[in-house]
Structures are given as structure tokens and as C-alpha cells.
PDB file of N, CA and C in Angstrom:
ATOM      1  N   UNK M   1      62.180 326.189  40.792  1.00 66.00           N
ATOM      2  CA  UNK M   1      61.685 326.744  39.556  1.00 66.00           C
ATOM      3  C   UNK M   1      61.368 325.625  38.611  1.00 66.00           C
ATOM      4  N   UNK M   2      60.161 325.638  38.043  1.00 78.00           N
ATOM      5  CA  UNK M   2      59.741 324.628  37.098  1.00 78.00           C
ATOM      6  C   UNK M   2      60.279 324.845  35.727  1.00 78.00           C
ATOM      7  N   UNK M   3      60.763 323.804  35.099  1.00 88.00           N
ATOM      8  CA  UNK M   3      61.316 323.882  33.705  1.00 88.00           C
ATOM      9  C   UNK M   3      60.260 323.332  32.771  1.00 88.00           C
ATOM     10  N   UNK M   4      60.072 324.001  31.674  1.00 93.00           N
ATOM     11  CA  UNK M   4      59.099 323.576  30.652  1.00 93.00           C
ATOM     12  C   UNK M   4      59.832 323.110  29.411  1.00 93.00           C
ATOM     13  N   UNK M   5      59.240 322.144  28.719  1.00 95.00           N
ATOM     14  CA  UNK M   5      59.826 321.587  27.523  1.00 95.00           C
ATOM     15  C   UNK M   5      59.441 322.416  26.307  1.00 95.00           C
ATOM     16  N   UNK M   6      58.291 323.030  26.351  1.00 96.00           N
ATOM     17  CA  UNK M   6      57.856 323.872  25.197  1.00 96.00           C
ATOM     18  C   UNK M   6      57.099 325.102  25.705  1.00 96.00           C
ATOM     19  N   UNK M   7      57.133 326.142  24.880  1.00 97.00           N
ATOM     20  CA  UNK M   7      56.503 327.441  25.249  1.00 97.00           C
ATOM     21  C   UNK M   7      55.634 327.829  24.093  1.00 97.00           C
ATOM     22  N   UNK M   8      54.603 328.649  24.420  1.00 97.00           N
ATOM     23  CA  UNK M   8      53.715 329.216  23.426  1.00 97.00           C
ATOM     24  C   UNK M   8      53.404 330.622  23.849  1.00 97.00           C
ATOM     25  N   UNK M   9      53.276 331.565  22.882  1.00 97.00           N
ATOM     26  CA  UNK M   9      52.939 332.922  23.182  1.00 97.00           C
ATOM     27  C   UNK M   9      51.610 333.217  22.509  1.00 97.00           C
ATOM     28  N   UNK M  10      50.633 333.792  23.297  1.00 94.00           N
ATOM     29  CA  UNK M  10      49.392 334.176  22.725  1.00 94.00           C
ATOM     30  C   UNK M  10      49.198 335.695  23.014  1.00 94.00           C
ATOM     31  N   UNK M  11      48.382 336.337  22.160  1.00 91.00           N
ATOM     32  CA  UNK M  11      48.077 337.750  22.334  1.00 91.00           C
ATOM     33  C   UNK M  11      46.576 337.965  22.259  1.00 91.00           C
ATOM     34  N   UNK M  12      46.076 338.712  23.243  1.00 87.00           N
ATOM     35  CA  UNK M  12      44.634 339.084  23.249  1.00 87.00           C
ATOM     36  C   UNK M  12      44.614 340.582  23.210  1.00 87.00           C
ATOM     37  N   UNK M  13      43.928 341.171  22.196  1.00 81.00           N
ATOM     38  CA  UNK M  13      43.963 342.604  22.018  1.00 81.00           C
ATOM     39  C   UNK M  13      42.573 343.226  22.154  1.00 81.00           C
ATOM     40  N   UNK M  14      42.602 344.539  22.436  1.00 69.00           N
ATOM     41  CA  UNK M  14      41.367 345.319  22.430  1.00 69.00           C
ATOM     42  C   UNK M  14      40.710 345.267  21.042  1.00 69.00           C
ATOM     43  N   UNK M  15      39.448 345.481  21.000  1.00 61.00           N
ATOM     44  CA  UNK M  15      38.790 345.529  19.723  1.00 61.00           C
ATOM     45  C   UNK M  15      39.202 346.788  18.971  1.00 61.00           C
ATOM     46  N   UNK M  16      39.472 346.675  17.660  1.00 52.00           N
ATOM     47  CA  UNK M  16      39.832 347.793  16.869  1.00 52.00           C
ATOM     48  C   UNK M  16      38.671 348.744  16.659  1.00 52.00           C
ATOM     49  N   UNK M  17      37.477 348.180  16.532  1.00 51.00           N
ATOM     50  CA  UNK M  17      36.281 349.058  16.343  1.00 51.00           C
ATOM     51  C   UNK M  17      36.008 349.907  17.611  1.00 51.00           C
ATOM     52  N   UNK M  18      36.129 349.315  18.762  1.00 48.00           N
ATOM     53  CA  UNK M  18      35.901 350.051  19.991  1.00 48.00           C
ATOM     54  C   UNK M  18      36.927 351.128  20.161  1.00 48.00           C
ATOM     55  N   UNK M  19      38.197 350.793  19.773  1.00 46.00           N
ATOM     56  CA  UNK M  19      39.240 351.824  19.888  1.00 46.00           C
ATOM     57  C   UNK M  19      38.963 352.993  19.020  1.00 46.00           C
ATOM     58  N   UNK M  20      38.494 352.702  17.766  1.00 45.00           N
ATOM     59  CA  UNK M  20      38.183 353.808  16.818  1.00 45.00           C
ATOM     60  C   UNK M  20      36.986 354.620  17.311  1.00 45.00           C
ATOM     61  N   UNK M  21      35.914 353.961  17.777  1.00 51.00           N
ATOM     62  CA  UNK M  21      34.693 354.656  18.161  1.00 51.00           C
ATOM     63  C   UNK M  21      34.834 355.368  19.528  1.00 51.00           C
ATOM     64  N   UNK M  22      35.458 354.708  20.471  1.00 51.00           N
ATOM     65  CA  UNK M  22      35.496 355.228  21.850  1.00 51.00           C
ATOM     66  C   UNK M  22      36.847 355.866  22.204  1.00 51.00           C
ATOM     67  N   UNK M  23      37.848 355.624  21.394  1.00 50.00           N
ATOM     68  CA  UNK M  23      39.154 356.136  21.689  1.00 50.00           C
ATOM     69  C   UNK M  23      39.968 355.188  22.598  1.00 50.00           C
ATOM     70  N   UNK M  24      39.281 354.329  23.316  1.00 52.00           N
ATOM     71  CA  UNK M  24      39.887 353.307  24.165  1.00 52.00           C
ATOM     72  C   UNK M  24      38.833 352.283  24.569  1.00 52.00           C
ATOM     73  N   UNK M  25      39.207 351.099  24.862  1.00 54.00           N
ATOM     74  CA  UNK M  25      38.291 350.095  25.361  1.00 54.00           C
ATOM     75  C   UNK M  25      39.074 349.195  26.312  1.00 54.00           C
ATOM     76  N   UNK M  26      38.290 348.310  26.902  1.00 61.00           N
ATOM     77  CA  UNK M  26      38.926 347.362  27.869  1.00 61.00           C
ATOM     78  C   UNK M  26      39.323 346.114  27.134  1.00 61.00           C
ATOM     79  N   UNK M  27      40.350 345.419  27.701  1.00 70.00           N
ATOM     80  CA  UNK M  27      40.746 344.121  27.179  1.00 70.00           C
ATOM     81  C   UNK M  27      39.598 343.197  27.366  1.00 70.00           C
ATOM     82  N   UNK M  28      39.307 342.337  26.387  1.00 73.00           N
ATOM     83  CA  UNK M  28      38.135 341.408  26.484  1.00 73.00           C
ATOM     84  C   UNK M  28      38.435 340.280  27.473  1.00 73.00           C
ATOM     85  N   UNK M  29      38.081 340.474  28.724  1.00 82.00           N
ATOM     86  CA  UNK M  29      38.417 339.485  29.734  1.00 82.00           C
ATOM     87  C   UNK M  29      37.647 338.171  29.548  1.00 82.00           C
ATOM     88  N   UNK M  30      36.484 338.262  29.020  1.00 85.00           N
ATOM     89  CA  UNK M  30      35.730 337.010  28.733  1.00 85.00           C
ATOM     90  C   UNK M  30      36.414 336.149  27.693  1.00 85.00           C
ATOM     91  N   UNK M  31      36.917 336.786  26.648  1.00 85.00           N
ATOM     92  CA  UNK M  31      37.624 336.070  25.626  1.00 85.00           C
ATOM     93  C   UNK M  31      38.955 335.533  26.158  1.00 85.00           C
ATOM     94  N   UNK M  32      39.633 336.339  26.992  1.00 87.00           N
ATOM     95  CA  UNK M  32      40.873 335.877  27.641  1.00 87.00           C
ATOM     96  C   UNK M  32      40.653 334.678  28.525  1.00 87.00           C
ATOM     97  N   UNK M  33      39.616 334.749  29.318  1.00 92.00           N
ATOM     98  CA  UNK M  33      39.294 333.659  30.253  1.00 92.00           C
ATOM     99  C   UNK M  33      38.998 332.351  29.499  1.00 92.00           C
ATOM    100  N   UNK M  34      38.186 332.465  28.417  1.00 92.00           N
ATOM    101  CA  UNK M  34      37.909 331.257  27.608  1.00 92.00           C
ATOM    102  C   UNK M  34      39.164 330.670  26.968  1.00 92.00           C
ATOM    103  N   UNK M  35      40.002 331.545  26.468  1.00 92.00           N
ATOM    104  CA  UNK M  35      41.249 331.125  25.788  1.00 92.00           C
ATOM    105  C   UNK M  35      42.192 330.437  26.772  1.00 92.00           C
ATOM    106  N   UNK M  36      42.368 331.071  27.968  1.00 94.00           N
ATOM    107  CA  UNK M  36      43.265 330.456  28.974  1.00 94.00           C
ATOM    108  C   UNK M  36      42.729 329.152  29.532  1.00 94.00           C
ATOM    109  N   UNK M  37      41.405 329.044  29.702  1.00 97.00           N
ATOM    110  CA  UNK M  37      40.822 327.730  30.165  1.00 97.00           C
ATOM    111  C   UNK M  37      41.027 326.649  29.074  1.00 97.00           C
ATOM    112  N   UNK M  38      40.828 327.036  27.811  1.00 96.00           N
ATOM    113  CA  UNK M  38      41.100 326.039  26.746  1.00 96.00           C
ATOM    114  C   UNK M  38      42.557 325.576  26.722  1.00 96.00           C
ATOM    115  N   UNK M  39      43.488 326.495  26.892  1.00 96.00           N
ATOM    116  CA  UNK M  39      44.908 326.200  26.890  1.00 96.00           C
ATOM    117  C   UNK M  39      45.226 325.339  28.109  1.00 96.00           C
ATOM    118  N   UNK M  40      44.644 325.624  29.285  1.00 97.00           N
ATOM    119  CA  UNK M  40      44.885 324.870  30.516  1.00 97.00           C
ATOM    120  C   UNK M  40      44.411 323.408  30.347  1.00 97.00           C
ATOM    121  N   UNK M  41      43.308 323.195  29.633  1.00 97.00           N
ATOM    122  CA  UNK M  41      42.828 321.849  29.397  1.00 97.00           C
ATOM    123  C   UNK M  41      43.836 321.017  28.598  1.00 97.00           C
ATOM    124  N   UNK M  42      44.656 321.678  27.809  1.00 97.00           N
ATOM    125  CA  UNK M  42      45.655 320.997  26.971  1.00 97.00           C
ATOM    126  C   UNK M  42      46.991 320.935  27.723  1.00 97.00           C
ATOM    127  N   UNK M  43      47.060 321.336  28.976  1.00 96.00           N
ATOM    128  CA  UNK M  43      48.239 321.187  29.785  1.00 96.00           C
ATOM    129  C   UNK M  43      49.146 322.413  29.840  1.00 96.00           C
ATOM    130  N   UNK M  44      48.704 323.548  29.305  1.00 97.00           N
ATOM    131  CA  UNK M  44      49.535 324.773  29.302  1.00 97.00           C
ATOM    132  C   UNK M  44      49.353 325.530  30.609  1.00 97.00           C
ATOM    133  N   UNK M  45      50.409 326.150  31.111  1.00 96.00           N
ATOM    134  CA  UNK M  45      50.376 326.983  32.285  1.00 96.00           C
ATOM    135  C   UNK M  45      50.901 328.349  31.944  1.00 96.00           C
ATOM    136  N   UNK M  46      50.347 329.398  32.630  1.00 95.00           N
ATOM    137  CA  UNK M  46      50.849 330.739  32.440  1.00 95.00           C
ATOM    138  C   UNK M  46      52.175 330.900  33.080  1.00 95.00           C
ATOM    139  N   UNK M  47      53.149 331.386  32.316  1.00 96.00           N
ATOM    140  CA  UNK M  47      54.503 331.602  32.823  1.00 96.00           C
ATOM    141  C   UNK M  47      54.771 333.117  33.058  1.00 96.00           C
ATOM    142  N   UNK M  48      54.286 333.905  32.128  1.00 93.00           N
ATOM    143  CA  UNK M  48      54.552 335.368  32.146  1.00 93.00           C
ATOM    144  C   UNK M  48      53.474 336.107  31.401  1.00 93.00           C
ATOM    145  N   UNK M  49      53.138 337.323  31.864  1.00 92.00           N
ATOM    146  CA  UNK M  49      52.205 338.184  31.141  1.00 92.00           C
ATOM    147  C   UNK M  49      52.701 339.584  31.129  1.00 92.00           C
ATOM    148  N   UNK M  50      52.448 340.304  30.079  1.00 93.00           N
ATOM    149  CA  UNK M  50      52.801 341.711  29.947  1.00 93.00           C
ATOM    150  C   UNK M  50      51.701 342.431  29.112  1.00 93.00           C
ATOM    151  N   UNK M  51      51.435 343.681  29.502  1.00 88.00           N
ATOM    152  CA  UNK M  51      50.513 344.496  28.742  1.00 88.00           C
ATOM    153  C   UNK M  51      51.328 345.367  27.795  1.00 88.00           C
ATOM    154  N   UNK M  52      51.017 345.362  26.508  1.00 81.00           N
ATOM    155  CA  UNK M  52      51.712 346.043  25.511  1.00 81.00           C
ATOM    156  C   UNK M  52      50.804 347.131  24.893  1.00 81.00           C
ATOM    157  N   UNK M  53      51.328 348.315  24.781  1.00 78.00           N
ATOM    158  CA  UNK M  53      50.591 349.431  24.132  1.00 78.00           C
ATOM    159  C   UNK M  53      51.251 349.689  22.795  1.00 78.00           C
ATOM    160  N   UNK M  54      50.477 349.713  21.731  1.00 73.00           N
ATOM    161  CA  UNK M  54      50.982 349.913  20.390  1.00 73.00           C
ATOM    162  C   UNK M  54      50.138 350.961  19.695  1.00 73.00           C
ATOM    163  N   UNK M  55      50.709 351.745  18.817  1.00 69.00           N
ATOM    164  CA  UNK M  55      49.973 352.720  18.057  1.00 69.00           C
ATOM    165  C   UNK M  55      48.999 351.981  17.105  1.00 69.00           C
ATOM    166  N   UNK M  56      47.888 352.634  16.905  1.00 62.00           N
ATOM    167  CA  UNK M  56      46.814 352.062  16.040  1.00 62.00           C
ATOM    168  C   UNK M  56      46.284 353.171  15.150  1.00 62.00           C
ATOM    169  N   UNK M  57      46.520 353.061  13.876  1.00 64.00           N
ATOM    170  CA  UNK M  57      46.070 353.993  12.865  1.00 64.00           C
ATOM    171  C   UNK M  57      46.467 355.439  13.194  1.00 64.00           C
ATOM    172  N   UNK M  58      47.706 355.644  13.542  1.00 67.00           N
ATOM    173  CA  UNK M  58      48.383 356.911  13.776  1.00 67.00           C
ATOM    174  C   UNK M  58      47.958 357.693  15.016  1.00 67.00           C
ATOM    175  N   UNK M  59      46.672 357.787  15.307  1.00 66.00           N
ATOM    176  CA  UNK M  59      46.211 358.659  16.392  1.00 66.00           C
ATOM    177  C   UNK M  59      45.829 357.961  17.718  1.00 66.00           C
ATOM    178  N   UNK M  60      45.576 356.652  17.639  1.00 67.00           N
ATOM    179  CA  UNK M  60      45.112 355.948  18.819  1.00 67.00           C
ATOM    180  C   UNK M  60      46.158 354.934  19.258  1.00 67.00           C
ATOM    181  N   UNK M  61      46.002 354.509  20.505  1.00 70.00           N
ATOM    182  CA  UNK M  61      46.830 353.382  21.008  1.00 70.00           C
ATOM    183  C   UNK M  61      45.909 352.239  21.384  1.00 70.00           C
ATOM    184  N   UNK M  62      46.410 351.023  21.238  1.00 74.00           N
ATOM    185  CA  UNK M  62      45.604 349.859  21.499  1.00 74.00           C
ATOM    186  C   UNK M  62      46.430 348.977  22.395  1.00 74.00           C
ATOM    187  N   UNK M  63      45.801 348.410  23.457  1.00 81.00           N
ATOM    188  CA  UNK M  63      46.476 347.517  24.384  1.00 81.00           C
ATOM    189  C   UNK M  63      46.287 346.078  24.014  1.00 81.00           C
ATOM    190  N   UNK M  64      47.331 345.358  24.192  1.00 84.00           N
ATOM    191  CA  UNK M  64      47.234 343.894  24.000  1.00 84.00           C
ATOM    192  C   UNK M  64      47.898 343.220  25.265  1.00 84.00           C
ATOM    193  N   UNK M  65      47.358 342.042  25.571  1.00 89.00           N
ATOM    194  CA  UNK M  65      47.920 341.279  26.656  1.00 89.00           C
ATOM    195  C   UNK M  65      48.685 340.127  26.018  1.00 89.00           C
ATOM    196  N   UNK M  66      50.004 340.093  26.235  1.00 94.00           N
ATOM    197  CA  UNK M  66      50.879 339.082  25.674  1.00 94.00           C
ATOM    198  C   UNK M  66      51.156 338.043  26.792  1.00 94.00           C
ATOM    199  N   UNK M  67      50.768 336.825  26.577  1.00 95.00           N
ATOM    200  CA  UNK M  67      50.839 335.783  27.591  1.00 95.00           C
ATOM    201  C   UNK M  67      51.775 334.651  27.106  1.00 95.00           C
ATOM    202  N   UNK M  68      52.746 334.344  27.913  1.00 97.00           N
ATOM    203  CA  UNK M  68      53.670 333.260  27.627  1.00 97.00           C
ATOM    204  C   UNK M  68      53.170 332.041  28.413  1.00 97.00           C
ATOM    205  N   UNK M  69      52.946 330.913  27.696  1.00 97.00           N
ATOM    206  CA  UNK M  69      52.515 329.669  28.298  1.00 97.00           C
ATOM    207  C   UNK M  69      53.607 328.648  28.249  1.00 97.00           C
ATOM    208  N   UNK M  70      53.648 327.747  29.213  1.00 97.00           N
ATOM    209  CA  UNK M  70      54.671 326.700  29.201  1.00 97.00           C
ATOM    210  C   UNK M  70      53.944 325.335  29.491  1.00 97.00           C
ATOM    211  N   UNK M  71      54.588 324.284  28.936  1.00 95.00           N
ATOM    212  CA  UNK M  71      54.063 322.928  29.113  1.00 95.00           C
ATOM    213  C   UNK M  71      55.230 321.996  29.308  1.00 95.00           C
ATOM    214  N   UNK M  72      55.137 321.181  30.342  1.00 90.00           N
ATOM    215  CA  UNK M  72      56.204 320.210  30.672  1.00 90.00           C
ATOM    216  C   UNK M  72      56.229 319.022  29.705  1.00 90.00           C
TER     217      UNK M  72
END
């Protein structure tokens, strides 16, 4: 098991406008990919990921991807 000296948590969420207009939308994979590639260039590695569902404006739910990154 690899030990990391520091950790960082990032969150990528569905668009609020799409959630309101469509009732649901997909996680923006293109934004996630760009963000993870930028973090990898700085030496960060993905340690753990979880999908979180949270209420949004009382009637809707919105998904977020919470990613824990580690760096040695």
C-alpha cells in the first residue's frame, strides 16, 4: 500500500441549469478528464472516488463526483 504525504479532495458536479431544465443530467466527463489530467501533471494520483447525491432546490437531486487525490 502506497503512503501519501498530502491529500486533496475535489468535487465535480452536474450542471445546475441542466438539472433544473431536464430534471437530471450527466456528470461532465470532459471537465472531469481535464481536471484529473491537470492534477496528474502536478503529481497527484486518484486514491478514492465516490458519487454523492444531494438535494437541489427542494425537488431535484444533483450528483457530484468526490475524488480524493494523494501525492507522495
